[in-house]
mmCIF file of C-alpha atoms in Angstrom:
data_model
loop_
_atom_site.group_PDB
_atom_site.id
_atom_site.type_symbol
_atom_site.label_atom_id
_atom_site.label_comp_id
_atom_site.label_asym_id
_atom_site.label_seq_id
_atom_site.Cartn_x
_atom_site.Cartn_y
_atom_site.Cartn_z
ATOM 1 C CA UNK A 28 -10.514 10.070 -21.355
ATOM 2 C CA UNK A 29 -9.708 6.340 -20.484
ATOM 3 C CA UNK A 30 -7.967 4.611 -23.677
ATOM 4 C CA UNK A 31 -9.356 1.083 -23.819
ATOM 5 C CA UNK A 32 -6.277 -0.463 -23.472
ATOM 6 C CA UNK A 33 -6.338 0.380 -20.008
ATOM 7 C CA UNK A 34 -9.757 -0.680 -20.111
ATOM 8 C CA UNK A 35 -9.174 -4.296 -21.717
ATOM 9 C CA UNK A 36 -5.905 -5.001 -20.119
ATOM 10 C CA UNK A 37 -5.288 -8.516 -18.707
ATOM 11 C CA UNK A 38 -2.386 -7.009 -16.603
ATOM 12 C CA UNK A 39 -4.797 -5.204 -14.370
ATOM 13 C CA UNK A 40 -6.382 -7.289 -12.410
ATOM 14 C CA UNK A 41 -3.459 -9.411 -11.992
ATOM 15 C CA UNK A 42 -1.470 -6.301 -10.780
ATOM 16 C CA UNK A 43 -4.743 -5.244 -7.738
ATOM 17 C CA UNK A 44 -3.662 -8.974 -6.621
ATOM 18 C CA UNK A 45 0.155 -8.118 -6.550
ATOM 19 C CA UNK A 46 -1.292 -4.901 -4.852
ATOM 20 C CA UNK A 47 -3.149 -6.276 -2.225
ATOM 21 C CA UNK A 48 -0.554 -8.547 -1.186
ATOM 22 C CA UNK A 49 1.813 -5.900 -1.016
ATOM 23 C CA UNK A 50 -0.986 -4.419 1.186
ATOM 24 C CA UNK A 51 -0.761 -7.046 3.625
ATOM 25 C CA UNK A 52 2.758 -7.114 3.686
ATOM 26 C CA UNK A 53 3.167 -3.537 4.604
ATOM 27 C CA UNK A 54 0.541 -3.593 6.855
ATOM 28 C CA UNK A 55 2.098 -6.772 8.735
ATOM 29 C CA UNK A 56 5.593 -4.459 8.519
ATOM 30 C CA UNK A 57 3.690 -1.504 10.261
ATOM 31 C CA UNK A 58 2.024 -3.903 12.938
ATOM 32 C CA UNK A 59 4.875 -5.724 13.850
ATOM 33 C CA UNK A 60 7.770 -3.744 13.498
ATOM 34 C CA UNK A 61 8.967 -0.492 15.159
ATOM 35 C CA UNK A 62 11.717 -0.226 13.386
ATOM 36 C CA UNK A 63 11.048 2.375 10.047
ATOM 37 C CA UNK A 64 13.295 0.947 7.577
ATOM 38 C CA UNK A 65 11.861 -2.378 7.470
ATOM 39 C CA UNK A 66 9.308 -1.312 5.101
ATOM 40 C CA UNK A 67 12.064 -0.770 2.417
ATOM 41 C CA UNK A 68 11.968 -4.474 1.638
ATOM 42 C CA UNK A 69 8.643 -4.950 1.676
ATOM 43 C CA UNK A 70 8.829 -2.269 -0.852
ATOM 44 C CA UNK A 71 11.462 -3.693 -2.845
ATOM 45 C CA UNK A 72 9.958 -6.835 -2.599
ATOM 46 C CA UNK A 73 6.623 -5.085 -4.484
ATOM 47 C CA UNK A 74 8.843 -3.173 -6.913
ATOM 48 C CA UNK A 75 10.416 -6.939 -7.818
ATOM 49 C CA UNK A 76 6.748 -9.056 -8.502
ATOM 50 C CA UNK A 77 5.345 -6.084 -9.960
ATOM 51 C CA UNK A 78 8.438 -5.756 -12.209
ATOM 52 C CA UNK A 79 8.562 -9.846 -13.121
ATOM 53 C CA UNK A 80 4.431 -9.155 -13.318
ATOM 54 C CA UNK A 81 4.963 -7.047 -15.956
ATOM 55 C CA UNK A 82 7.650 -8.573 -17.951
ATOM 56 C CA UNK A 83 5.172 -11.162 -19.065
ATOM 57 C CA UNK A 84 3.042 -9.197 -20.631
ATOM 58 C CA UNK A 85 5.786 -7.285 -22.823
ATOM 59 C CA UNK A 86 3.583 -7.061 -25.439
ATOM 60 C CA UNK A 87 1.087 -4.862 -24.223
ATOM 61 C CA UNK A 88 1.453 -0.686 -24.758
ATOM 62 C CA UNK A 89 3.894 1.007 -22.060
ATOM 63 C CA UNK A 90 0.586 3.259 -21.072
ATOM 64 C CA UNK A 91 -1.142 -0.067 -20.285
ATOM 65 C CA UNK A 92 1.651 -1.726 -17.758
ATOM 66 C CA UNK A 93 2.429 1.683 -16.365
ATOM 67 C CA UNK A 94 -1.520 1.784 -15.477
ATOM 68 C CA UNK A 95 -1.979 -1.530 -13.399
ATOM 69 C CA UNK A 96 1.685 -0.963 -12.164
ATOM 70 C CA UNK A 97 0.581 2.263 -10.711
ATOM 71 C CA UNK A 98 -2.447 0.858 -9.454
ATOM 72 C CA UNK A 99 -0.487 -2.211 -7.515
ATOM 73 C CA UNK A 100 1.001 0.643 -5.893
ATOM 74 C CA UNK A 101 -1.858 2.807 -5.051
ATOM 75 C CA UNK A 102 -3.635 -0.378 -3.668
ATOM 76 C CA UNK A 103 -0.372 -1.245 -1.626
ATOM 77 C CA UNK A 104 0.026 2.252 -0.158
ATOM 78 C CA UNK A 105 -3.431 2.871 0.887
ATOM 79 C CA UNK A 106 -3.379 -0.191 2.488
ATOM 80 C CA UNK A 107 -0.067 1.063 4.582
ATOM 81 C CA UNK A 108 -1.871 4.076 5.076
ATOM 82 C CA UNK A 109 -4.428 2.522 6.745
ATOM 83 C CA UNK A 110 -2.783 0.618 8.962
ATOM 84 C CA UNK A 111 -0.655 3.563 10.192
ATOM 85 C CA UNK A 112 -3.861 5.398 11.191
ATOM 86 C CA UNK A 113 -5.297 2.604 13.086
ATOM 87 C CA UNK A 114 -2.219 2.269 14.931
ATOM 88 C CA UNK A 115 -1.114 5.903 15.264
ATOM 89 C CA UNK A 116 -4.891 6.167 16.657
ATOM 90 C CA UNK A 117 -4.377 3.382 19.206
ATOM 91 C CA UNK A 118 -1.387 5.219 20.511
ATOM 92 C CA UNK A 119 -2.964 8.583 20.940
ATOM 93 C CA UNK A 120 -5.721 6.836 22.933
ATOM 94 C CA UNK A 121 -3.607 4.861 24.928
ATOM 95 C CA UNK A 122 -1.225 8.398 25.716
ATOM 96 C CA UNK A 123 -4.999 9.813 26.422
ATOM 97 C CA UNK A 124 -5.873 7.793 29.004
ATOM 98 C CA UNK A 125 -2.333 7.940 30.350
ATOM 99 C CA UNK A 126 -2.512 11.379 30.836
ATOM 100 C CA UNK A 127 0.365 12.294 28.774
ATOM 101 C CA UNK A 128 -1.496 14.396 25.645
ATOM 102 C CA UNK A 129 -4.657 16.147 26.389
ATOM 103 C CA UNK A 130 -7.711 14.564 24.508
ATOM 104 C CA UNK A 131 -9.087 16.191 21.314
ATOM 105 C CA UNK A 132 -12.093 19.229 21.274
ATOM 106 C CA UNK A 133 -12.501 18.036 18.021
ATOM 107 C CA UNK A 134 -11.968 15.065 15.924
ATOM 108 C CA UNK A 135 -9.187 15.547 13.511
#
């Protein structure tokens, strides 16, 4: 059962907009970088707004800032998930059509 101070908590929606920023970023990391490690800043770079995020709102339960911290992360790494399909799918089209892996009997 959802306690309302999860339900009620100011922190929350301001924690989806650290989320989807942190979205973008890793996203923008994924697109534009082929090196893997890169996304360990990005990372730490959510970990420190969500972090100064939270601090101002000290006085709310620990349940209640885990919550929308969790959530900024969720948000953050579906969005990275998404991204790496897109572009893991681009590459197994373009290796298609190249010849080099034999196309799919049936979609994955």
């Amino acid at each position: 059962m959802i306690s309302e101070s999860v339900i009620s908590n100011p922190l929350l929606p301001r924690a989806a907009v650290v989320g989807l920023f942190g979205a973008a970023g890793l996203a923008l990391t994924v697109l534009y970088s082929r090196r893997g490690p890169m996304i360990y800043p990005v990372y730490g770079a959510l970990l420190a707004a969500s972090g100064l995020l939270s601090s101002r709102f000290a006085s709310l339960p620990f349940v209640s800032r885990f919550s929308a911290l969790l959530l900024a992360f969720c948000i953050a790494s579906a969005g990275l998930w998404l991204m790496v399909d897109r572009v893991a799918a681009r590459a197994r089209r373009r290796e298609v059509v190249r010849g080099l892996i034999p196309a799919p009997s049936l979609p994955i």
